[in-house]
Every structure is written in structure tokens, then in C-alpha cells.
Short mmCIF file of C-alpha atoms and ligand atoms in Angstrom, two decimals:
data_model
loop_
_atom_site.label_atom_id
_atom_site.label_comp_id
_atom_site.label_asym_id
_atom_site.label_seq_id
_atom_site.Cartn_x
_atom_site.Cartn_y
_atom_site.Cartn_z
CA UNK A 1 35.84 90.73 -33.08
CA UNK A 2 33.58 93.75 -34.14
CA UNK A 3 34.82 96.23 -36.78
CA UNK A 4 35.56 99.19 -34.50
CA UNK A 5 37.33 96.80 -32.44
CA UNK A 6 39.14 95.19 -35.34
CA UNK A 7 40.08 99.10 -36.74
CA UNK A 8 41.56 99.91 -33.23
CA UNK A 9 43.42 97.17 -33.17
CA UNK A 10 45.37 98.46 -36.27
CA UNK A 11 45.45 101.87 -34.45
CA UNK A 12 46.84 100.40 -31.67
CA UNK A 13 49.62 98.22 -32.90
CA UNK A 14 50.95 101.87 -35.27
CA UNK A 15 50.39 103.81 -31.93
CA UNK A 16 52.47 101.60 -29.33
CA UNK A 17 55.59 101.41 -32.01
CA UNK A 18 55.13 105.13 -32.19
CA UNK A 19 55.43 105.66 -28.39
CA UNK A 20 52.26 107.58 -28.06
CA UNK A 21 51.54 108.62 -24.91
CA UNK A 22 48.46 106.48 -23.57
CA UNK A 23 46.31 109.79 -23.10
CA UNK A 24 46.43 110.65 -26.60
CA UNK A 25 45.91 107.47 -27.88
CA UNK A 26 42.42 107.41 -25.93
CA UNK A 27 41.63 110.91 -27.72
CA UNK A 28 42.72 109.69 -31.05
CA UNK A 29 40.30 106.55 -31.22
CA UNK A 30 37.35 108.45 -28.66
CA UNK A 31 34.61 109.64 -31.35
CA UNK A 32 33.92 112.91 -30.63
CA UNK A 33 30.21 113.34 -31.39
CA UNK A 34 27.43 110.16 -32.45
CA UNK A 35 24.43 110.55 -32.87
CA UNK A 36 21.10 108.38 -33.58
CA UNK A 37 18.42 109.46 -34.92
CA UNK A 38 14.85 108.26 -35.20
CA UNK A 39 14.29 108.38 -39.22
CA UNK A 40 10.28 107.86 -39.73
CA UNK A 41 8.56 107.79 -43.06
CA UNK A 42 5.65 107.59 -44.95
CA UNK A 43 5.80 104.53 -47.41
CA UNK A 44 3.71 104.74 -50.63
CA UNK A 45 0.99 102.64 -49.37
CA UNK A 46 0.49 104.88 -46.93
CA UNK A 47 1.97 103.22 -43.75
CA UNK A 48 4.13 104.47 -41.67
CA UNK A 49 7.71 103.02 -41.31
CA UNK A 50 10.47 103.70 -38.98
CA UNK A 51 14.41 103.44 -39.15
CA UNK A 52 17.16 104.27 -37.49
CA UNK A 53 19.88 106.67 -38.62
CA UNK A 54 23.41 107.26 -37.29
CA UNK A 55 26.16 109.74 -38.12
CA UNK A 56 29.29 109.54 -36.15
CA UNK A 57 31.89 112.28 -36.15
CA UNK A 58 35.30 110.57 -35.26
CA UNK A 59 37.58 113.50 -35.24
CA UNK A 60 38.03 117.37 -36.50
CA UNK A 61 41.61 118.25 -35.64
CA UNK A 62 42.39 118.51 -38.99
CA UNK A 63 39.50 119.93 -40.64
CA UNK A 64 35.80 119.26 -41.15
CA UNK A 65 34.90 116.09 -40.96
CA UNK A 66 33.79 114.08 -43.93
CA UNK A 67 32.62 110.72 -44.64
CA UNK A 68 29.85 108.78 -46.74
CA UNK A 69 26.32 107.83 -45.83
CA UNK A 70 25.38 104.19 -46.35
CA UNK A 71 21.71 102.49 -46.57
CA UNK A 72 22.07 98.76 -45.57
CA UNK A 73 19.87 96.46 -43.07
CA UNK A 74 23.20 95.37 -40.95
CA UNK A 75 24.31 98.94 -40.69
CA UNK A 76 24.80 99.50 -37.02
CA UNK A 77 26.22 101.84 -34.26
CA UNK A 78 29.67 99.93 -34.24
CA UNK A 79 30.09 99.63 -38.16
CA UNK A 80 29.49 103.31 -38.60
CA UNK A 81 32.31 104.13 -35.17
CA UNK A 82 34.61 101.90 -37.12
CA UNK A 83 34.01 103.55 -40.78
CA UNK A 84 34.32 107.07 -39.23
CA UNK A 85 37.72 106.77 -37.26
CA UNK A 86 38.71 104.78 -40.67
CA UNK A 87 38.08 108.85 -42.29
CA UNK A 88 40.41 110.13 -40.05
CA UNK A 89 43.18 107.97 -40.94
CA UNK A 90 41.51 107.80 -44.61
CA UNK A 91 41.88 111.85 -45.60
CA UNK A 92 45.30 112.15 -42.74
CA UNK A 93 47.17 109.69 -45.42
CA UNK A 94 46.14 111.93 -48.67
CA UNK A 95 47.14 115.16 -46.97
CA UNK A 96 43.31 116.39 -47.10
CA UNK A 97 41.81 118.84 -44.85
CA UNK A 98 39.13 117.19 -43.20
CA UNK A 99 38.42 115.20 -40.25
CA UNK A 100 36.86 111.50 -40.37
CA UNK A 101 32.98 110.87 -39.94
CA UNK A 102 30.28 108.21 -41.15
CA UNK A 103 27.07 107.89 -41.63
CA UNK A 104 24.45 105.01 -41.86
CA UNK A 105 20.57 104.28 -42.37
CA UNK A 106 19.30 100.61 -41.03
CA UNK A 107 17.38 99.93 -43.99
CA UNK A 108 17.58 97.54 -47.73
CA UNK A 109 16.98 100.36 -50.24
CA UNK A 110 16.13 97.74 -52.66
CA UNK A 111 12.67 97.28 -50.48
CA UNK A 112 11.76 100.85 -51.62
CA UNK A 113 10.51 102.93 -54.49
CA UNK A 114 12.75 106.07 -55.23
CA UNK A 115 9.95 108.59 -53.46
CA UNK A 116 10.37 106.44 -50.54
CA UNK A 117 14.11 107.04 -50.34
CA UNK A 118 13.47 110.51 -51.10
CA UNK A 119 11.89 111.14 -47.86
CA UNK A 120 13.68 109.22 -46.33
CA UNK A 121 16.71 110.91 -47.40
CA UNK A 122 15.31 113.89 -46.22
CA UNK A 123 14.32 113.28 -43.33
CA UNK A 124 17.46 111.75 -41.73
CA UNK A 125 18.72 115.16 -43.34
CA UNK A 126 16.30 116.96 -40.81
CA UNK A 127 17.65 115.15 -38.33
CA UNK A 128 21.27 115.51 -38.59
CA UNK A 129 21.31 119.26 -40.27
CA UNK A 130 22.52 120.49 -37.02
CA UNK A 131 25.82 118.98 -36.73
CA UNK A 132 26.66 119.17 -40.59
CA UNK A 133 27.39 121.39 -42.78
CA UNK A 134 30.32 122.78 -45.32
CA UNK A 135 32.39 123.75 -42.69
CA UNK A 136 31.66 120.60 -39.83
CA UNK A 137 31.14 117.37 -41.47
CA UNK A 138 30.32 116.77 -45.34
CA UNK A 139 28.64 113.39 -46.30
CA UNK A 140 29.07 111.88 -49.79
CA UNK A 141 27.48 108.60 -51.23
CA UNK A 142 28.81 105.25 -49.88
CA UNK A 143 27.42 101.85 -49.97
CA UNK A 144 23.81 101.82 -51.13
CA UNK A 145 24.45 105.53 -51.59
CA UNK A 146 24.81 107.83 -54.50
CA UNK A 147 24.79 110.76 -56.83
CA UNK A 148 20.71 111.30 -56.13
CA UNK A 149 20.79 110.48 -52.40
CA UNK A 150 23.22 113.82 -52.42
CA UNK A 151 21.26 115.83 -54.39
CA UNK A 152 18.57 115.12 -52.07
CA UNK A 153 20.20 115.99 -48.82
CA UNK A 154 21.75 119.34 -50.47
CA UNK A 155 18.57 120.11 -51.18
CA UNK A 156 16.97 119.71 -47.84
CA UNK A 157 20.06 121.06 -45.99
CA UNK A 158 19.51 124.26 -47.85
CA UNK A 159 16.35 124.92 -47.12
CA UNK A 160 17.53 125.12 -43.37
CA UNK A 161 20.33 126.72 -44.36
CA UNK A 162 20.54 128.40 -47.43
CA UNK A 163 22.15 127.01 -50.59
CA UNK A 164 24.68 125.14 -49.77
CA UNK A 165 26.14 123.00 -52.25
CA UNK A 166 29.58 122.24 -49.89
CA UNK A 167 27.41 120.49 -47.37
CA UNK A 168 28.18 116.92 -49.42
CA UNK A 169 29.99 115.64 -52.43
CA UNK A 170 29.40 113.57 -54.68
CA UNK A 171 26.76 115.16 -56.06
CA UNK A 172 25.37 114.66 -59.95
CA UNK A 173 27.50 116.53 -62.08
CA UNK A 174 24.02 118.65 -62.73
CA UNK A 175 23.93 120.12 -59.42
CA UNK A 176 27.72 121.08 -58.34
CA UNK A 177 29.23 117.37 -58.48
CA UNK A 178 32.97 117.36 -59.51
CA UNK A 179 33.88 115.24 -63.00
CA UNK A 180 35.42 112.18 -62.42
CA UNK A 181 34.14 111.92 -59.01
CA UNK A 182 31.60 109.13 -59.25
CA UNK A 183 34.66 106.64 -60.79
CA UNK A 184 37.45 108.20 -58.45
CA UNK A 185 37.39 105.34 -55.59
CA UNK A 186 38.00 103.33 -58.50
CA UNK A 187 40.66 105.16 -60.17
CA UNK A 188 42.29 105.69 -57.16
CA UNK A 189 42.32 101.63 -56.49
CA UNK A 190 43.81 100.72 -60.05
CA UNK A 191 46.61 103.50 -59.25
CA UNK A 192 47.61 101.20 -56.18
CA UNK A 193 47.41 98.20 -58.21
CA UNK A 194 49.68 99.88 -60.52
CA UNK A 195 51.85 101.16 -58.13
CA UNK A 196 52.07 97.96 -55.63
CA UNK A 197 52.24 95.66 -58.73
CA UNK A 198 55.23 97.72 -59.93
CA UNK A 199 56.54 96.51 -56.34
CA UNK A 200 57.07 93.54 -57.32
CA UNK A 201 58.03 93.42 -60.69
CA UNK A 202 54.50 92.85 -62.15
CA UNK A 203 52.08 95.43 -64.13
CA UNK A 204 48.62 95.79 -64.80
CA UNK A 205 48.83 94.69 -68.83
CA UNK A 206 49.09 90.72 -68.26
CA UNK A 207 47.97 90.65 -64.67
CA UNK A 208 44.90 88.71 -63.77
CA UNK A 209 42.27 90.56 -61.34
CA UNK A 210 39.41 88.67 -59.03
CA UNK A 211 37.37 92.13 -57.68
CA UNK A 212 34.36 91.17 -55.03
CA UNK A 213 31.46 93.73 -55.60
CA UNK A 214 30.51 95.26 -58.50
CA UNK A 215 29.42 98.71 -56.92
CA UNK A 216 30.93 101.86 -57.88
CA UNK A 217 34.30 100.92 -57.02
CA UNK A 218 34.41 97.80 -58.26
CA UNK A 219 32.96 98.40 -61.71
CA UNK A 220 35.13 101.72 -62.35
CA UNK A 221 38.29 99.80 -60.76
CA UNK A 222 37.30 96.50 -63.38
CA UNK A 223 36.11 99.16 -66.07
CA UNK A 224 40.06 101.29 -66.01
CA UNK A 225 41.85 97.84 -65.47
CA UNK A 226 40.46 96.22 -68.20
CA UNK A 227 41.09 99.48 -70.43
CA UNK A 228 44.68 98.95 -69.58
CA UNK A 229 45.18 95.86 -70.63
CA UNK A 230 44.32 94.21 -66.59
CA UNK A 231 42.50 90.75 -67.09
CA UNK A 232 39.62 90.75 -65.06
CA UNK A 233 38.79 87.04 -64.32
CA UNK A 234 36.07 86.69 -61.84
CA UNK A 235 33.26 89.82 -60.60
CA UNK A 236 30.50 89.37 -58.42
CA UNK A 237 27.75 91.42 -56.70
CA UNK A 238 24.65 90.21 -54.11
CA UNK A 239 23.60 87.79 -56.21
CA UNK A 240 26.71 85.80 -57.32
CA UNK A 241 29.85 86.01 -59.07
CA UNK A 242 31.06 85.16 -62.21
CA UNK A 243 34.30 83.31 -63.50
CA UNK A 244 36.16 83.08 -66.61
CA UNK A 245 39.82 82.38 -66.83
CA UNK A 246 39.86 83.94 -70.51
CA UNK A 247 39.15 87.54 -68.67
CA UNK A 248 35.58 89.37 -69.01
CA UNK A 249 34.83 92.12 -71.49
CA UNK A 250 33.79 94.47 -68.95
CA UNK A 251 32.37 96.72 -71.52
CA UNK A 252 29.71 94.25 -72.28
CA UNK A 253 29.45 93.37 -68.77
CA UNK A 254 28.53 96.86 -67.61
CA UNK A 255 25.87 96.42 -70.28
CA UNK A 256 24.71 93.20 -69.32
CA UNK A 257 24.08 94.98 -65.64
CA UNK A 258 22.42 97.91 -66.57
CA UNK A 259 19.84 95.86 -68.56
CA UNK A 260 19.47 92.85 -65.85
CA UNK A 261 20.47 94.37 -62.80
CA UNK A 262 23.61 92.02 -61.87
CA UNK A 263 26.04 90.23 -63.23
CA UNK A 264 25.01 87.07 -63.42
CA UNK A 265 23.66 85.82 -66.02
CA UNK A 266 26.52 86.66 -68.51
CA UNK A 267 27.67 85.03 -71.50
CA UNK A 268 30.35 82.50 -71.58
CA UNK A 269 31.19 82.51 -67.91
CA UNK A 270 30.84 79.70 -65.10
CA UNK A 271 29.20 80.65 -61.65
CA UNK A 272 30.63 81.45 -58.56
CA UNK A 273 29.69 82.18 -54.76
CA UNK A 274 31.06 85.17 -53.53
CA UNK A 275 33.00 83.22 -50.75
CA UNK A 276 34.76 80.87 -53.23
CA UNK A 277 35.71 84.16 -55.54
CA UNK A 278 38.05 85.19 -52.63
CA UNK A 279 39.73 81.80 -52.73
CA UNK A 280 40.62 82.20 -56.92
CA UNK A 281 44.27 81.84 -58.03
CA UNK A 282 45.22 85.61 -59.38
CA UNK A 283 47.84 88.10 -59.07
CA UNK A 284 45.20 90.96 -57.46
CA UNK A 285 42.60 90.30 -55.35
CA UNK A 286 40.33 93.30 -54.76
CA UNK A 287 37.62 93.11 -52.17
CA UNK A 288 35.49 95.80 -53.29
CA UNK A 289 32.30 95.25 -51.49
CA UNK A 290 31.11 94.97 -47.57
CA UNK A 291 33.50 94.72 -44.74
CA UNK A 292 34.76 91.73 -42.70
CA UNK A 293 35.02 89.20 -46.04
CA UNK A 294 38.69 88.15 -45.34
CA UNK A 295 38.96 86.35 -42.05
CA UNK A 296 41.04 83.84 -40.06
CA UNK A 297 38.58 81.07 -41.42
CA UNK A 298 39.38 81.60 -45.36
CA UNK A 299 42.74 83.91 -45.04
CA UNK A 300 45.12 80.60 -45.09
CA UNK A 301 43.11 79.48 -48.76
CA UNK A 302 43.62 83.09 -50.64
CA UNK A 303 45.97 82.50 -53.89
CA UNK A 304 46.09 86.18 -54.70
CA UNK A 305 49.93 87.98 -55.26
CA UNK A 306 48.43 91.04 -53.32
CA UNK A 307 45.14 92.21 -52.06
CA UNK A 308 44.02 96.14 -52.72
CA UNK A 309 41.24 96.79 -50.62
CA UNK A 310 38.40 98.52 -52.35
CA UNK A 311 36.36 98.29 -49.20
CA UNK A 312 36.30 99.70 -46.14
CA UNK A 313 37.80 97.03 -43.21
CA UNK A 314 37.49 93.90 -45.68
CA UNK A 315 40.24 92.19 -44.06
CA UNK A 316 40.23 91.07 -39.91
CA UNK A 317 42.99 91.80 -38.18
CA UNK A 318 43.12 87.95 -37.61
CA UNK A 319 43.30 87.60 -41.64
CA UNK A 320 45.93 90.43 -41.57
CA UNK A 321 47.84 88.28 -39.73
CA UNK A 322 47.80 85.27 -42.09
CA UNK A 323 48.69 87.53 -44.83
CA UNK A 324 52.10 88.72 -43.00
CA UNK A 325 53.11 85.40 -42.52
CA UNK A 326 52.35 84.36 -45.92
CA UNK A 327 54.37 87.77 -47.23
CA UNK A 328 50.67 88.78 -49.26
CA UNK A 329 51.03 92.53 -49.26
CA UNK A 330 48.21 94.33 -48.69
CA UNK A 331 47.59 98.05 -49.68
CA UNK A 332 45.04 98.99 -46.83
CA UNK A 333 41.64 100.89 -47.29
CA UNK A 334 42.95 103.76 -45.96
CA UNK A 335 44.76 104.20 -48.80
CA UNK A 336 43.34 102.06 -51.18
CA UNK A 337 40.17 103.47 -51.53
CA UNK A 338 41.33 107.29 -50.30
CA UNK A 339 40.66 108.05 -54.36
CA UNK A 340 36.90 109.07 -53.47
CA UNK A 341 37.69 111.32 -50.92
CA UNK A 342 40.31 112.94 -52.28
CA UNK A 343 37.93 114.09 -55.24
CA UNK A 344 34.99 114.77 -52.38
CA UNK A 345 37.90 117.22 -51.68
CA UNK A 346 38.44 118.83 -54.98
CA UNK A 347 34.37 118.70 -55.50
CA UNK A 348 34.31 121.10 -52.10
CA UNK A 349 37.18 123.12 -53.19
CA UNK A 350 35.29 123.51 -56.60
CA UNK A 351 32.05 124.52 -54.65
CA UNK A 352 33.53 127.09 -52.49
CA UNK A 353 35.75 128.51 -54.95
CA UNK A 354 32.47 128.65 -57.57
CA UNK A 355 34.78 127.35 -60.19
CA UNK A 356 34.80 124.22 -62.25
CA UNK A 357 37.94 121.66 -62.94
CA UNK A 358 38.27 119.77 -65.81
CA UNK A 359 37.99 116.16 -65.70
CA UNK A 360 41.66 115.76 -66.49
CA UNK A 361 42.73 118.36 -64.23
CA UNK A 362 40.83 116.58 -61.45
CA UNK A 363 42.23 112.81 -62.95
CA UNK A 364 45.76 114.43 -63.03
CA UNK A 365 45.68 115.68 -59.04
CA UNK A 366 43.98 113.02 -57.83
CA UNK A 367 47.17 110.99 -59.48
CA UNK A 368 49.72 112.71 -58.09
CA UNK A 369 47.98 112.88 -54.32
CA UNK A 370 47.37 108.94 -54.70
CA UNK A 371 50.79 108.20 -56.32
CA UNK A 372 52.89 110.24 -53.49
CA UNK A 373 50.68 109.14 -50.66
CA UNK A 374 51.51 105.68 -51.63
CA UNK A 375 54.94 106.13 -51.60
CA UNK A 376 55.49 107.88 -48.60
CA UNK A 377 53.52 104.61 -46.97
CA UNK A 378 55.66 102.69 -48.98
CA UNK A 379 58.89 104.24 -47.88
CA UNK A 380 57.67 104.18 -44.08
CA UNK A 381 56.90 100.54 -44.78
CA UNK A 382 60.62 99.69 -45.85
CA UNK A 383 62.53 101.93 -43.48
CA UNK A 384 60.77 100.82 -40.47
CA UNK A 385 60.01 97.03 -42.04
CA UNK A 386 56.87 97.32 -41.33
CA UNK A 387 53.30 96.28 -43.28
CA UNK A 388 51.87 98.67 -45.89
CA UNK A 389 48.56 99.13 -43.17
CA UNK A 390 50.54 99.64 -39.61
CA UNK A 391 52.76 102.37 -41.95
CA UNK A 392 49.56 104.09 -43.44
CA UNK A 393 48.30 104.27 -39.65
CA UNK A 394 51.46 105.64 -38.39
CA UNK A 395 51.60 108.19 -41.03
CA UNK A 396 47.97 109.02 -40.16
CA UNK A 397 48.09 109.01 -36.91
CA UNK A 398 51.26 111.38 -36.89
CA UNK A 399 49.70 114.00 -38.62
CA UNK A 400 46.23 113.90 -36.67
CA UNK A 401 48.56 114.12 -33.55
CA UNK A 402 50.30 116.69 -34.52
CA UNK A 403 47.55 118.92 -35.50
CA UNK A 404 45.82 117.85 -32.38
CA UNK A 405 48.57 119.07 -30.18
CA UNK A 406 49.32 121.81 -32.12
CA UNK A 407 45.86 123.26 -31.62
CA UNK A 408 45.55 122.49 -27.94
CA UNK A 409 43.55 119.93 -26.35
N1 LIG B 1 32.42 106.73 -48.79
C1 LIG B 1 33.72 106.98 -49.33
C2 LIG B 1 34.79 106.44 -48.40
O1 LIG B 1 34.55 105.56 -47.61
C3 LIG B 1 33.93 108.43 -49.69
C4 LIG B 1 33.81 109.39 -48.57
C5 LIG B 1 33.84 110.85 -49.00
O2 LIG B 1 34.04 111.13 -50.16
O3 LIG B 1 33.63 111.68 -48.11
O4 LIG B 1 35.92 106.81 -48.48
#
């Protein structure tokens, strides 16, 4: 199953218990706009290189759209469809208002120096500037993505333009970012561990954590859990994991990475593949790196309490199944990882207001917007005994209806 198929299929099962009328549900999972683009540099050594770009704009009933920009070689037209209808849902659960889109650039950023990404930042900005903008879709950094990439495409959007710091988010906190933006996905993930561990009696302090990828979500989600007392067990990243029963000291870890470049490699630890770290005994499993990890083939051999997904899709619907049966809740991406958006949000509203939020003011809202969103799921869950994902799509889906019909199709 591919992952646009895989995220309908969750749309589909929260649609048909809602009674949606079969003409609506087409418009709900139809992308409105996607575009590819033709993305062709100049590499250092002077030849010339070309890759393809997409952006896909899933839906605007409820605002602008908005959704990151990754740089991977197995990005591709599906992934991106799947990612972008997954920002609809995504910023419909956290009460934001904005649409869903996604971008993606066929390409292994590691293979290039940072002038290279530069232009070729820019121009997949000159190629999409038409159909973005502060007001009809905002990018922000996702995998392979980040602070720089933004600045980049801010900077090239405005010279079409004007300045234009609202056209993306997640920008350095030099150039119009929003503090606590960059560890926000992160923040937002240890809040539903919190919340869901609560659920069932447990909390963070004394819990043991397994988190695939070591990113920007998963080193801010391993960073905040292990300042609150979470044990952080096993961590990897593309070139292995690491295991230690005894918990990490993340602290060192994050300097261990910034001077080697992963994590392997670190002291006292034993090695692990980043297949078997799914498998670990541990009370939270967070998949916090590409989609599609969690399938019918390993779902049956996960010993993890609950499952937060960091990622975006990490778990087949196949897997999803599994879990059911085997009464493994698990908090879906859509609300999971809804952290970053919702502080791409209060980035824009800083921009466009011209006014700057302190880092606890931004901490403290994206709490509350996390904390009720998860509840309301929650309470939709138990009501209408249902999982925590087909209740986060039928609260999403409500709201995207509504506004759709409200504005008149
Ligand atoms: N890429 C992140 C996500 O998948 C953030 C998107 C945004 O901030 O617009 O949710």
C-alpha cells in the first residue's frame, strides 16, 4: 500500500462512521493544486544537475495552506499527496487557521555543499513563488529541511515579491523565526507522552523511551524527556542506533553528534539496527524519523506500552491494525507531531503582527493548544470507543467540512 493510499484509508474509515456524504468525501481527500517542477542547478564543479521538485496543496477551506519542504532521494509525487492531506487534518485538530500542503525536492542533501543547496533552494523557490505566499500556502523546514533552507526561500520569495517574512516559518530566530520553534515538534511530542502516559497510570519520570531518528524531533523530544526525568534507552539516526538499558545522557549525546555527525559511536552503549530498535521492550516507542517503519511484517514483535508518532505516517494501516488488537494505543501524527505547526502558526502571527513573543509565552500556548487538542481526541475516542487516530480524523475532518460547506463549494 502507498502512503497516500494508506492516509486515505484512515480518512475513510473516520468518514463512513461519520456518514459523510460520498461527494464530500471525494472533495475532502481530492488535492486541490500539485505541482512539479523542473529544479536545475549549477553544482560547484561546474556541471549542471537536475531535480525534481513538488509542492502539493491539499486543501484551503480553512485557511492558507501550510506544510514543510523536505530534501530526500525517495521523495516522490505520492509521499508529498499523502504528507499534504496529513496538514489538513494536522492544523484542523489544533484549531489553526491554515489549510494542509507539502512540499518535496528528489535529492540526498548530504551529496551537496551548502552553495549547492542554496541554489537549489532558490530555485525551486522560482518555481513555486506563484502559488505561495503569506496568505496561500507557507512552507517551513521538514525532513532534510531547516532554519537556513527558510531563510533562503524568504529571501528569494521577496525579491519577487517584496519582503515577506510570512511566506514560511521556521525561520532562524535572526531573520523573523519564532523562539522555541525549532524544538516545538518535539515539545509538542513529550506533551502527548505526558498526557497519554497519564492515561494509563504511568508518567514520564521512571518511564523508559526507544525514539527512531534523531532529527529535530527526535533530539528535542529525547533532549525535554530526559530533562524530566524520561529514560531514554535506545536513539538512532541513518547510520545506526544505539542501546543502553541504564538510559543515555542525552546531554552528552547531543555533543557526541555535533562533533561526529551521528550517534553512533557513543560511550558505553551496545549497537543497534534501526529495524531491531522498533522491536525494544519500553513503555514509549516514538518513531521519529521517515514514514512507513511500522508495518504488518514487524507490528506483531513491538513491546512498547504506547507508540507517539513523531513522524509523519510511521505506522501502516495494516500495523494500525495489529496495534488495536493488541490494545497499544497510539497517539497519531496528526496530533503527535501538530507541536511544529502550531508554532509555524504563532511564528506567522508574530510576522504579521510585527511583534515578538517570548519563548515562554510561545511554550505556554503551544501547551495549552496541544494539551486541549489532545483531550478533545481523547474524549471523542472514549465516547464513541473508538482509536485515538480514527477520533483525531473525525475531529479533523468535521471541522474542514464544516468550513467547506459553510463557504460554499
Ligand atoms: N513539517 C512539519 C510537519 O510535518 C511542520 C509544518 C509546518 O510548520 O508548516 O508538521
Amino acid at each position: 500500500m502507498d502512503f497516500f493510499e494508506a492516509t486515505n484509508c484512515y480518512f475513510q474509515e473516520a468518514a463512513r462512521r461519520m456518514d459523510l456524504p460520498a461527494n464530500i468525501e471525494k472533495l475532502l481527500v481530492t488535492p486541490t493544486r500539485e505541482l512539479q517542477v523542473q529544479v536545475s542547478i549549477e553544482r560547484d564543479n561546474g556541471e549542471i544537475e537536475t531535480f525534481i521538485g513538488y509542492r502539493v496543496q491539499h486543501d484551503d477551506a480553512r485557511g492558507p495552506m501550510k506544510g514543510g519542504l523536505r530534501y530526500h532521494p525517495k521523495v516522490d509525487l505520492d509521499e508529498v499527496r499523502s504528507l499534504a492531506s496529513l496538514m489538513t487534518w494536522k492544523t484542523a485538530i489544533v484549531k489553526v487557521p491554515f489549510g494542509g500542503a507539502k512540499g518535496g525536492v528528489v535529492c540526498d542533501p548530504r551529496q551537496y555543499s551548502e552553495r549547492e543547496l542554496n541554489r537549489l533552494t532558490r530555485t525551486f523557490t522560482d518555481q513555486i513563488h506563484d502559488v505561495i505566499g503569506p496568505e496561500r500556502d507557507i512552507p517551513a523546514p521538514d525532513v532534510n529541511t531547516n532554519a537556513q533552507v527558510m531563510a533562503w526561500m524568504m529571501d528569494q520569495y521577496s525579491k519577487y515579491h517584496g519582503h515577506s517574512p510570512a511566506v514560511v516559518t521556521g525561520k532562524p530566530l535572526d531573520l523573523y523565526g519564532s523562539a522555541g520553534r525549532e524544538e516545538a515538534t518535539g515539545r509538542g511530542v513529550v506533551l502527548m507522552c505526558r498526557e497519554a502516559l497519564a492515561d494509563l497510570g504511568l508518567s514520564i519520570e521512571g518511564s523508559d523511551f526507544v525514539i527512531q531518528g534523531f532529527g529535530n524531533v527526535g533530539s528535542w523530544a529525547a533532549q525535554i524527556l530526559h530533562r524530566l526525568g524520561g529514560r531514554i534507552i535506545a536513539v538512532s539516526d541513518v547510520g545506526g542506533g544505539i542501546h543502553n538499558p541504564a538510559g543515555l545522557d542525552i546531554d552528552a549525546l547531543r555533543a557526541h553528534v555535533a562533533a561526529t555527525g551521528s550517534v553512533v559511536g557513543f560511550a558505553d552503549c551496545s549497537r543497534i539496527d534501526n529495524d531491531s530498535i522498533l522491536l525494544l521492550e519500553c513503555d514509549v516507542l516514538i518513531p521519529a524519523a521517515l514514514g512507513g517503519v511500522l508495518t504488518e511484517d514487524n507490528a506483531h514483535e513491538v513491546r512498547a506500552r504506547l507508540i507517539v508518532e513523531g513522524a509523519n505516517s510511521p505506522t501502516m494501516p495494516a500495523a494500525d491494525h495489529v496495534f488495536r488488537e493488541r490494545e497499544i494505543p497510539v497517539v497519531p501524527d496528526i496530533l503527535a507531531n501538530a507541536g511544529g505547526v502550531t508554532v509555524s502558526y504563532f511564528e506567522w502571527v508574530q510576522n504579521n503582527q510585527q511583534f515578538t513573543w517570548t519563548e515562554e509565552r510561545v511554550n505556554a500556548e503551544l501547551e495549552s493548544i496541544m494539551v486541549s487538542s489532545y483531550r478533545t481526541v481523547r474524549e471523542i475516542a472514549t465516547t464513541k470507543k473508538l482509536p485515538l487516530r480514527t477520533a483525531a480524523f473525525t475531529l479533523a475532518i468535521g471541522r474542514v467540512g464544516k468550513a467547506t460547506v459553510l463557504r460554499g463549494i
